[in-house]
């Protein structure tokens, strides 16, 4: 399922786009936000099918090699460990995966050059060569190969370019989706006949979390900014970037609006997000300001946590 951190990032990006564009239709912006969440789930399936496409390409190469006028011994007797990889076979035959990709019109047919590029990178990797040279292999070996392939994807510029072309809503989603895929693979067993695909959300609370966080931040944005100014008066205004203020406002909305989320979780999440989506020194600044805001909101009785371990 999509992580809460990715959902928070989706919210703050939607807020950024709404506020920077001067949009005045909150409902339309919220629909775009939820569409970006849906697309992140689509990316899970899109990326999950990559090794299937590469294995098919490898098998096609082997079949073509056998048809040479003067085939070599290797051409006639290819190493089929990769094309027969047990994990890839389960993904390829998964009804859950195939149904979703068909319904959402996902796939790689328009990107044969990317498949060739990824195949070339894979076959040149040390982990692939080691896998192919083993006399025997286990299901765990098959899984480790696929896991290593997915880990390497995060540094593939060709894939980044293709994803950007496919959907602007997939920007920066790949690392989170790869983690989601790796968790899926960790639960896979040789006896499984289908892939256990995680749901989009962990619970029914997650889509409400996204919508409420977006709405509460947007509706109260100006009042939150007035509040934030109390604790940033000693800072050079020009040094406080828009994203810092936006993150602080969104964190305030979460602190006030979600009694079941511990304060520490909210602080840790937004400080971590600021490291990647704002300036190099933003996390230290946001950490300091949020500490003061939490102290003040708690004293005012505006932060009220309820639930197991929170009362």
PDB file of N, CA, C and O in Angstrom, residues 152-219:
ATOM      1  N   UNK A 152      18.405  -1.219  -8.592  1.00  0.00           N
ATOM      2  CA  UNK A 152      19.219  -0.487  -9.556  1.00  0.00           C
ATOM      3  C   UNK A 152      18.391   0.496 -10.379  1.00  0.00           C
ATOM      4  O   UNK A 152      18.931   1.452 -10.936  1.00  0.00           O
ATOM      5  N   UNK A 153      17.098   0.277 -10.477  1.00  0.00           N
ATOM      6  CA  UNK A 153      16.247   1.151 -11.292  1.00  0.00           C
ATOM      7  C   UNK A 153      16.262   2.598 -10.826  1.00  0.00           C
ATOM      8  O   UNK A 153      16.035   3.515 -11.611  1.00  0.00           O
ATOM      9  N   UNK A 154      16.531   2.803  -9.539  1.00  0.00           N
ATOM     10  CA  UNK A 154      16.453   4.150  -8.984  1.00  0.00           C
ATOM     11  C   UNK A 154      17.563   5.070  -9.486  1.00  0.00           C
ATOM     12  O   UNK A 154      17.530   6.278  -9.247  1.00  0.00           O
ATOM     13  N   UNK A 155      18.529   4.519 -10.185  1.00  0.00           N
ATOM     14  CA  UNK A 155      19.610   5.339 -10.740  1.00  0.00           C
ATOM     15  C   UNK A 155      19.660   5.233 -12.262  1.00  0.00           C
ATOM     16  O   UNK A 155      20.704   5.439 -12.864  1.00  0.00           O
ATOM     17  N   UNK A 156      18.532   4.913 -12.878  1.00  0.00           N
ATOM     18  CA  UNK A 156      18.463   4.744 -14.330  1.00  0.00           C
ATOM     19  C   UNK A 156      17.845   5.979 -14.977  1.00  0.00           C
ATOM     20  O   UNK A 156      16.629   6.200 -14.867  1.00  0.00           O
ATOM     21  N   UNK A 157      18.652   6.779 -15.655  1.00  0.00           N
ATOM     22  CA  UNK A 157      18.161   8.005 -16.281  1.00  0.00           C
ATOM     23  C   UNK A 157      17.174   7.711 -17.412  1.00  0.00           C
ATOM     24  O   UNK A 157      16.205   8.459 -17.604  1.00  0.00           O
ATOM     25  N   UNK A 158      17.425   6.637 -18.155  1.00  0.00           N
ATOM     26  CA  UNK A 158      16.528   6.295 -19.262  1.00  0.00           C
ATOM     27  C   UNK A 158      15.121   6.016 -18.752  1.00  0.00           C
ATOM     28  O   UNK A 158      14.126   6.421 -19.375  1.00  0.00           O
ATOM     29  N   UNK A 159      15.030   5.350 -17.616  1.00  0.00           N
ATOM     30  CA  UNK A 159      13.712   5.069 -17.028  1.00  0.00           C
ATOM     31  C   UNK A 159      13.074   6.359 -16.531  1.00  0.00           C
ATOM     32  O   UNK A 159      11.879   6.583 -16.730  1.00  0.00           O
ATOM     33  N   UNK A 160      13.864   7.215 -15.887  1.00  0.00           N
ATOM     34  CA  UNK A 160      13.331   8.495 -15.409  1.00  0.00           C
ATOM     35  C   UNK A 160      12.732   9.295 -16.561  1.00  0.00           C
ATOM     36  O   UNK A 160      11.651   9.879 -16.428  1.00  0.00           O
ATOM     37  N   UNK A 161      13.430   9.326 -17.686  1.00  0.00           N
ATOM     38  CA  UNK A 161      12.946  10.067 -18.855  1.00  0.00           C
ATOM     39  C   UNK A 161      11.633   9.484 -19.379  1.00  0.00           C
ATOM     40  O   UNK A 161      10.709  10.218 -19.724  1.00  0.00           O
ATOM     41  N   UNK A 162      11.562   8.150 -19.415  1.00  0.00           N
ATOM     42  CA  UNK A 162      10.349   7.493 -19.912  1.00  0.00           C
ATOM     43  C   UNK A 162       9.167   7.759 -18.985  1.00  0.00           C
ATOM     44  O   UNK A 162       8.056   8.062 -19.452  1.00  0.00           O
ATOM     45  N   UNK A 163       9.390   7.679 -17.684  1.00  0.00           N
ATOM     46  CA  UNK A 163       8.307   7.909 -16.734  1.00  0.00           C
ATOM     47  C   UNK A 163       7.817   9.345 -16.786  1.00  0.00           C
ATOM     48  O   UNK A 163       6.614   9.617 -16.683  1.00  0.00           O
ATOM     49  N   UNK A 164       8.747  10.275 -16.968  1.00  0.00           N
ATOM     50  CA  UNK A 164       8.361  11.683 -17.070  1.00  0.00           C
ATOM     51  C   UNK A 164       7.505  11.923 -18.309  1.00  0.00           C
ATOM     52  O   UNK A 164       6.558  12.713 -18.281  1.00  0.00           O
ATOM     53  N   UNK A 165       7.844  11.215 -19.383  1.00  0.00           N
ATOM     54  CA  UNK A 165       7.061  11.328 -20.617  1.00  0.00           C
ATOM     55  C   UNK A 165       5.672  10.710 -20.452  1.00  0.00           C
ATOM     56  O   UNK A 165       4.678  11.225 -20.970  1.00  0.00           O
ATOM     57  N   UNK A 166       5.599   9.613 -19.711  1.00  0.00           N
ATOM     58  CA  UNK A 166       4.314   8.927 -19.522  1.00  0.00           C
ATOM     59  C   UNK A 166       3.359   9.739 -18.659  1.00  0.00           C
ATOM     60  O   UNK A 166       2.167   9.849 -18.969  1.00  0.00           O
ATOM     61  N   UNK A 167       3.846  10.289 -17.562  1.00  0.00           N
ATOM     62  CA  UNK A 167       2.970  11.027 -16.659  1.00  0.00           C
ATOM     63  C   UNK A 167       3.774  11.972 -15.775  1.00  0.00           C
ATOM     64  O   UNK A 167       4.686  11.538 -15.068  1.00  0.00           O
ATOM     65  N   UNK A 168       3.409  13.236 -15.803  1.00  0.00           N
ATOM     66  CA  UNK A 168       4.051  14.215 -14.930  1.00  0.00           C
ATOM     67  C   UNK A 168       3.727  13.932 -13.465  1.00  0.00           C
ATOM     68  O   UNK A 168       4.441  14.360 -12.559  1.00  0.00           O
ATOM     69  N   UNK A 169       2.652  13.181 -13.230  1.00  0.00           N
ATOM     70  CA  UNK A 169       2.241  12.856 -11.864  1.00  0.00           C
ATOM     71  C   UNK A 169       3.141  11.805 -11.225  1.00  0.00           C
ATOM     72  O   UNK A 169       3.023  11.519 -10.035  1.00  0.00           O
ATOM     73  N   UNK A 170       4.037  11.184 -12.016  1.00  0.00           N
ATOM     74  CA  UNK A 170       4.945  10.179 -11.468  1.00  0.00           C
ATOM     75  C   UNK A 170       6.277  10.765 -11.004  1.00  0.00           C
ATOM     76  O   UNK A 170       7.159  10.035 -10.560  1.00  0.00           O
ATOM     77  N   UNK A 171       6.412  12.054 -11.086  1.00  0.00           N
ATOM     78  CA  UNK A 171       7.654  12.708 -10.682  1.00  0.00           C
ATOM     79  C   UNK A 171       7.977  12.411  -9.212  1.00  0.00           C
ATOM     80  O   UNK A 171       7.164  12.665  -8.325  1.00  0.00           O
ATOM     81  N   UNK A 172       9.137  11.854  -8.965  1.00  0.00           N
ATOM     82  CA  UNK A 172       9.657  11.553  -7.612  1.00  0.00           C
ATOM     83  C   UNK A 172       8.989  10.364  -6.921  1.00  0.00           C
ATOM     84  O   UNK A 172       9.302  10.060  -5.768  1.00  0.00           O
ATOM     85  N   UNK A 173       8.075   9.666  -7.590  1.00  0.00           N
ATOM     86  CA  UNK A 173       7.376   8.550  -6.935  1.00  0.00           C
ATOM     87  C   UNK A 173       8.188   7.257  -6.912  1.00  0.00           C
ATOM     88  O   UNK A 173       7.935   6.379  -6.077  1.00  0.00           O
ATOM     89  N   UNK A 174       9.136   7.105  -7.837  1.00  0.00           N
ATOM     90  CA  UNK A 174       9.799   5.820  -8.040  1.00  0.00           C
ATOM     91  C   UNK A 174      10.418   5.218  -6.774  1.00  0.00           C
ATOM     92  O   UNK A 174      10.218   4.024  -6.518  1.00  0.00           O
ATOM     93  N   UNK A 175      11.192   5.961  -5.967  1.00  0.00           N
ATOM     94  CA  UNK A 175      11.798   5.342  -4.771  1.00  0.00           C
ATOM     95  C   UNK A 175      10.767   4.708  -3.831  1.00  0.00           C
ATOM     96  O   UNK A 175      11.014   3.638  -3.263  1.00  0.00           O
ATOM     97  N   UNK A 176       9.623   5.368  -3.669  1.00  0.00           N
ATOM     98  CA  UNK A 176       8.585   4.849  -2.782  1.00  0.00           C
ATOM     99  C   UNK A 176       7.923   3.610  -3.377  1.00  0.00           C
ATOM    100  O   UNK A 176       7.573   2.664  -2.658  1.00  0.00           O
ATOM    101  N   UNK A 177       7.759   3.607  -4.690  1.00  0.00           N
ATOM    102  CA  UNK A 177       7.138   2.467  -5.357  1.00  0.00           C
ATOM    103  C   UNK A 177       8.078   1.261  -5.345  1.00  0.00           C
ATOM    104  O   UNK A 177       7.630   0.111  -5.163  1.00  0.00           O
ATOM    105  N   UNK A 178       9.376   1.484  -5.514  1.00  0.00           N
ATOM    106  CA  UNK A 178      10.336   0.384  -5.451  1.00  0.00           C
ATOM    107  C   UNK A 178      10.309  -0.268  -4.074  1.00  0.00           C
ATOM    108  O   UNK A 178      10.329  -1.499  -3.957  1.00  0.00           O
ATOM    109  N   UNK A 179      10.226   0.540  -3.022  1.00  0.00           N
ATOM    110  CA  UNK A 179      10.127  -0.019  -1.669  1.00  0.00           C
ATOM    111  C   UNK A 179       8.867  -0.864  -1.516  1.00  0.00           C
ATOM    112  O   UNK A 179       8.882  -1.923  -0.888  1.00  0.00           O
ATOM    113  N   UNK A 180       7.793  -0.397  -2.108  1.00  0.00           N
ATOM    114  CA  UNK A 180       6.529  -1.129  -2.065  1.00  0.00           C
ATOM    115  C   UNK A 180       6.646  -2.470  -2.790  1.00  0.00           C
ATOM    116  O   UNK A 180       6.151  -3.505  -2.310  1.00  0.00           O
ATOM    117  N   UNK A 181       7.317  -2.468  -3.922  1.00  0.00           N
ATOM    118  CA  UNK A 181       7.531  -3.700  -4.685  1.00  0.00           C
ATOM    119  C   UNK A 181       8.417  -4.669  -3.915  1.00  0.00           C
ATOM    120  O   UNK A 181       8.149  -5.872  -3.867  1.00  0.00           O
ATOM    121  N   UNK A 182       9.474  -4.167  -3.306  1.00  0.00           N
ATOM    122  CA  UNK A 182      10.387  -5.030  -2.547  1.00  0.00           C
ATOM    123  C   UNK A 182       9.662  -5.701  -1.382  1.00  0.00           C
ATOM    124  O   UNK A 182       9.926  -6.867  -1.060  1.00  0.00           O
ATOM    125  N   UNK A 183       8.736  -4.982  -0.746  1.00  0.00           N
ATOM    126  CA  UNK A 183       7.948  -5.596   0.333  1.00  0.00           C
ATOM    127  C   UNK A 183       7.053  -6.701  -0.231  1.00  0.00           C
ATOM    128  O   UNK A 183       6.870  -7.748   0.402  1.00  0.00           O
ATOM    129  N   UNK A 184       6.508  -6.472  -1.408  1.00  0.00           N
ATOM    130  CA  UNK A 184       5.673  -7.492  -2.051  1.00  0.00           C
ATOM    131  C   UNK A 184       6.488  -8.750  -2.325  1.00  0.00           C
ATOM    132  O   UNK A 184       6.042  -9.869  -2.041  1.00  0.00           O
ATOM    133  N   UNK A 185       7.678  -8.581  -2.869  1.00  0.00           N
ATOM    134  CA  UNK A 185       8.523  -9.724  -3.218  1.00  0.00           C
ATOM    135  C   UNK A 185       8.993 -10.480  -1.985  1.00  0.00           C
ATOM    136  O   UNK A 185       9.175 -11.705  -2.036  1.00  0.00           O
ATOM    137  N   UNK A 186       9.179  -9.779  -0.887  1.00  0.00           N
ATOM    138  CA  UNK A 186       9.672 -10.440   0.333  1.00  0.00           C
ATOM    139  C   UNK A 186       8.672 -11.456   0.870  1.00  0.00           C
ATOM    140  O   UNK A 186       9.046 -12.382   1.595  1.00  0.00           O
ATOM    141  N   UNK A 187       7.401 -11.271   0.521  1.00  0.00           N
ATOM    142  CA  UNK A 187       6.361 -12.192   0.987  1.00  0.00           C
ATOM    143  C   UNK A 187       6.072 -13.320   0.001  1.00  0.00           C
ATOM    144  O   UNK A 187       5.218 -14.168   0.255  1.00  0.00           O
ATOM    145  N   UNK A 188       6.783 -13.336  -1.120  1.00  0.00           N
ATOM    146  CA  UNK A 188       6.520 -14.321  -2.169  1.00  0.00           C
ATOM    147  C   UNK A 188       7.172 -15.662  -1.833  1.00  0.00           C
ATOM    148  O   UNK A 188       8.311 -15.712  -1.365  1.00  0.00           O
ATOM    149  N   UNK A 189       6.436 -16.752  -2.076  1.00  0.00           N
ATOM    150  CA  UNK A 189       6.928 -18.099  -1.810  1.00  0.00           C
ATOM    151  C   UNK A 189       6.803 -18.967  -3.060  1.00  0.00           C
ATOM    152  O   UNK A 189       5.947 -18.699  -3.920  1.00  0.00           O
ATOM    153  N   UNK A 190       7.618 -20.015  -3.194  1.00  0.00           N
ATOM    154  CA  UNK A 190       7.561 -20.879  -4.389  1.00  0.00           C
ATOM    155  C   UNK A 190       6.196 -21.506  -4.616  1.00  0.00           C
ATOM    156  O   UNK A 190       5.826 -21.801  -5.753  1.00  0.00           O
ATOM    157  N   UNK A 191       5.445 -21.714  -3.535  1.00  0.00           N
ATOM    158  CA  UNK A 191       4.135 -22.357  -3.651  1.00  0.00           C
ATOM    159  C   UNK A 191       3.044 -21.412  -4.141  1.00  0.00           C
ATOM    160  O   UNK A 191       1.949 -21.850  -4.501  1.00  0.00           O
ATOM    161  N   UNK A 192       3.338 -20.124  -4.180  1.00  0.00           N
ATOM    162  CA  UNK A 192       2.322 -19.161  -4.578  1.00  0.00           C
ATOM    163  C   UNK A 192       2.016 -19.262  -6.074  1.00  0.00           C
ATOM    164  O   UNK A 192       2.919 -19.332  -6.900  1.00  0.00           O
ATOM    165  N   UNK A 193       0.740 -19.274  -6.377  1.00  0.00           N
ATOM    166  CA  UNK A 193       0.319 -19.326  -7.783  1.00  0.00           C
ATOM    167  C   UNK A 193      -0.064 -17.946  -8.305  1.00  0.00           C
ATOM    168  O   UNK A 193      -0.258 -17.763  -9.498  1.00  0.00           O
ATOM    169  N   UNK A 194      -0.191 -16.988  -7.409  1.00  0.00           N
ATOM    170  CA  UNK A 194      -0.477 -15.618  -7.811  1.00  0.00           C
ATOM    171  C   UNK A 194       0.244 -14.667  -6.867  1.00  0.00           C
ATOM    172  O   UNK A 194       0.637 -15.053  -5.760  1.00  0.00           O
ATOM    173  N   UNK A 195       0.419 -13.465  -7.321  1.00  0.00           N
ATOM    174  CA  UNK A 195       1.100 -12.456  -6.525  1.00  0.00           C
ATOM    175  C   UNK A 195       0.088 -11.771  -5.610  1.00  0.00           C
ATOM    176  O   UNK A 195      -0.984 -11.346  -6.074  1.00  0.00           O
ATOM    177  N   UNK A 196       0.417 -11.672  -4.337  1.00  0.00           N
ATOM    178  CA  UNK A 196      -0.461 -10.984  -3.402  1.00  0.00           C
ATOM    179  C   UNK A 196      -0.210  -9.486  -3.519  1.00  0.00           C
ATOM    180  O   UNK A 196       0.731  -8.948  -2.944  1.00  0.00           O
ATOM    181  N   UNK A 197      -1.054  -8.825  -4.281  1.00  0.00           N
ATOM    182  CA  UNK A 197      -0.895  -7.397  -4.542  1.00  0.00           C
ATOM    183  C   UNK A 197      -1.458  -6.593  -3.374  1.00  0.00           C
ATOM    184  O   UNK A 197      -2.590  -6.842  -2.945  1.00  0.00           O
ATOM    185  N   UNK A 198      -0.707  -5.646  -2.844  1.00  0.00           N
ATOM    186  CA  UNK A 198      -1.214  -4.857  -1.720  1.00  0.00           C
ATOM    187  C   UNK A 198      -2.317  -3.903  -2.184  1.00  0.00           C
ATOM    188  O   UNK A 198      -2.327  -3.466  -3.339  1.00  0.00           O
ATOM    189  N   UNK A 199      -3.242  -3.554  -1.299  1.00  0.00           N
ATOM    190  CA  UNK A 199      -4.263  -2.571  -1.656  1.00  0.00           C
ATOM    191  C   UNK A 199      -3.638  -1.189  -1.805  1.00  0.00           C
ATOM    192  O   UNK A 199      -2.500  -0.964  -1.365  1.00  0.00           O
ATOM    193  N   UNK A 200      -4.362  -0.278  -2.415  1.00  0.00           N
ATOM    194  CA  UNK A 200      -3.831   1.076  -2.599  1.00  0.00           C
ATOM    195  C   UNK A 200      -3.568   1.745  -1.254  1.00  0.00           C
ATOM    196  O   UNK A 200      -2.544   2.399  -1.052  1.00  0.00           O
ATOM    197  N   UNK A 201      -4.497   1.570  -0.329  1.00  0.00           N
ATOM    198  CA  UNK A 201      -4.395   2.199   0.985  1.00  0.00           C
ATOM    199  C   UNK A 201      -4.332   1.143   2.083  1.00  0.00           C
ATOM    200  O   UNK A 201      -4.915   0.066   1.947  1.00  0.00           O
ATOM    201  N   UNK A 202      -3.662   1.480   3.158  1.00  0.00           N
ATOM    202  CA  UNK A 202      -3.572   0.572   4.301  1.00  0.00           C
ATOM    203  C   UNK A 202      -4.928   0.404   4.957  1.00  0.00           C
ATOM    204  O   UNK A 202      -5.275  -0.682   5.434  1.00  0.00           O
ATOM    205  N   UNK A 203      -5.708   1.484   5.000  1.00  0.00           N
ATOM    206  CA  UNK A 203      -7.040   1.434   5.592  1.00  0.00           C
ATOM    207  C   UNK A 203      -7.906   2.509   4.952  1.00  0.00           C
ATOM    208  O   UNK A 203      -7.424   3.348   4.187  1.00  0.00           O
ATOM    209  N   UNK A 204      -9.189   2.493   5.302  1.00  0.00           N
ATOM    210  CA  UNK A 204     -10.120   3.488   4.774  1.00  0.00           C
ATOM    211  C   UNK A 204      -9.798   4.885   5.278  1.00  0.00           C
ATOM    212  O   UNK A 204     -10.292   5.883   4.728  1.00  0.00           O
ATOM    213  N   UNK A 205      -8.942   4.977   6.299  1.00  0.00           N
ATOM    214  CA  UNK A 205      -8.582   6.273   6.850  1.00  0.00           C
ATOM    215  C   UNK A 205      -7.627   7.045   5.936  1.00  0.00           C
ATOM    216  O   UNK A 205      -7.568   8.273   5.989  1.00  0.00           O
ATOM    217  N   UNK A 206      -6.884   6.326   5.111  1.00  0.00           N
ATOM    218  CA  UNK A 206      -5.848   6.992   4.307  1.00  0.00           C
ATOM    219  C   UNK A 206      -6.398   7.984   3.282  1.00  0.00           C
ATOM    220  O   UNK A 206      -5.892   9.111   3.186  1.00  0.00           O
ATOM    221  N   UNK A 207      -7.415   7.621   2.466  1.00  0.00           N
ATOM    222  CA  UNK A 207      -7.931   8.630   1.538  1.00  0.00           C
ATOM    223  C   UNK A 207      -8.531   9.830   2.256  1.00  0.00           C
ATOM    224  O   UNK A 207      -8.413  10.968   1.777  1.00  0.00           O
ATOM    225  N   UNK A 208      -9.144   9.598   3.424  1.00  0.00           N
ATOM    226  CA  UNK A 208      -9.676  10.714   4.207  1.00  0.00           C
ATOM    227  C   UNK A 208      -8.543  11.570   4.766  1.00  0.00           C
ATOM    228  O   UNK A 208      -8.667  12.796   4.870  1.00  0.00           O
ATOM    229  N   UNK A 209      -7.442  10.923   5.131  1.00  0.00           N
ATOM    230  CA  UNK A 209      -6.269  11.649   5.602  1.00  0.00           C
ATOM    231  C   UNK A 209      -5.782  12.610   4.523  1.00  0.00           C
ATOM    232  O   UNK A 209      -5.494  13.785   4.784  1.00  0.00           O
ATOM    233  N   UNK A 210      -5.697  12.122   3.281  1.00  0.00           N
ATOM    234  CA  UNK A 210      -5.222  12.951   2.165  1.00  0.00           C
ATOM    235  C   UNK A 210      -6.144  14.152   1.955  1.00  0.00           C
ATOM    236  O   UNK A 210      -5.692  15.303   1.892  1.00  0.00           O
ATOM    237  N   UNK A 211      -7.424  13.882   1.842  1.00  0.00           N
ATOM    238  CA  UNK A 211      -8.383  14.959   1.567  1.00  0.00           C
ATOM    239  C   UNK A 211      -8.453  15.971   2.711  1.00  0.00           C
ATOM    240  O   UNK A 211      -8.455  17.183   2.483  1.00  0.00           O
ATOM    241  N   UNK A 212      -8.500  15.469   3.941  1.00  0.00           N
ATOM    242  CA  UNK A 212      -8.626  16.362   5.094  1.00  0.00           C
ATOM    243  C   UNK A 212      -7.379  17.217   5.268  1.00  0.00           C
ATOM    244  O   UNK A 212      -7.480  18.428   5.534  1.00  0.00           O
ATOM    245  N   UNK A 213      -6.205  16.625   5.088  1.00  0.00           N
ATOM    246  CA  UNK A 213      -4.974  17.381   5.235  1.00  0.00           C
ATOM    247  C   UNK A 213      -4.905  18.491   4.183  1.00  0.00           C
ATOM    248  O   UNK A 213      -4.510  19.622   4.487  1.00  0.00           O
ATOM    249  N   UNK A 214      -5.292  18.175   2.965  1.00  0.00           N
ATOM    250  CA  UNK A 214      -5.294  19.175   1.897  1.00  0.00           C
ATOM    251  C   UNK A 214      -6.284  20.296   2.214  1.00  0.00           C
ATOM    252  O   UNK A 214      -5.941  21.492   2.150  1.00  0.00           O
ATOM    253  N   UNK A 215      -7.506  19.921   2.563  1.00  0.00           N
ATOM    254  CA  UNK A 215      -8.556  20.908   2.799  1.00  0.00           C
ATOM    255  C   UNK A 215      -8.253  21.786   4.012  1.00  0.00           C
ATOM    256  O   UNK A 215      -8.387  23.016   3.951  1.00  0.00           O
ATOM    257  N   UNK A 216      -7.844  21.169   5.120  1.00  0.00           N
ATOM    258  CA  UNK A 216      -7.577  21.931   6.344  1.00  0.00           C
ATOM    259  C   UNK A 216      -6.414  22.909   6.146  1.00  0.00           C
ATOM    260  O   UNK A 216      -6.454  24.040   6.652  1.00  0.00           O
ATOM    261  N   UNK A 217      -5.391  22.474   5.429  1.00  0.00           N
ATOM    262  CA  UNK A 217      -4.248  23.366   5.181  1.00  0.00           C
ATOM    263  C   UNK A 217      -4.666  24.531   4.316  1.00  0.00           C
ATOM    264  O   UNK A 217      -4.323  25.691   4.599  1.00  0.00           O
ATOM    265  N   UNK A 218      -5.420  24.249   3.263  1.00  0.00           N
ATOM    266  CA  UNK A 218      -5.806  25.298   2.323  1.00  0.00           C
ATOM    267  C   UNK A 218      -6.768  26.302   2.958  1.00  0.00           C
ATOM    268  O   UNK A 218      -6.588  27.523   2.835  1.00  0.00           O
ATOM    269  N   UNK A 219      -7.770  25.805   3.648  1.00  0.00           N
ATOM    270  CA  UNK A 219      -8.773  26.689   4.260  1.00  0.00           C
ATOM    271  C   UNK A 219      -8.150  27.576   5.338  1.00  0.00           C
ATOM    272  O   UNK A 219      -8.512  28.752   5.479  1.00  0.00           O
TER     273      UNK A 219
END
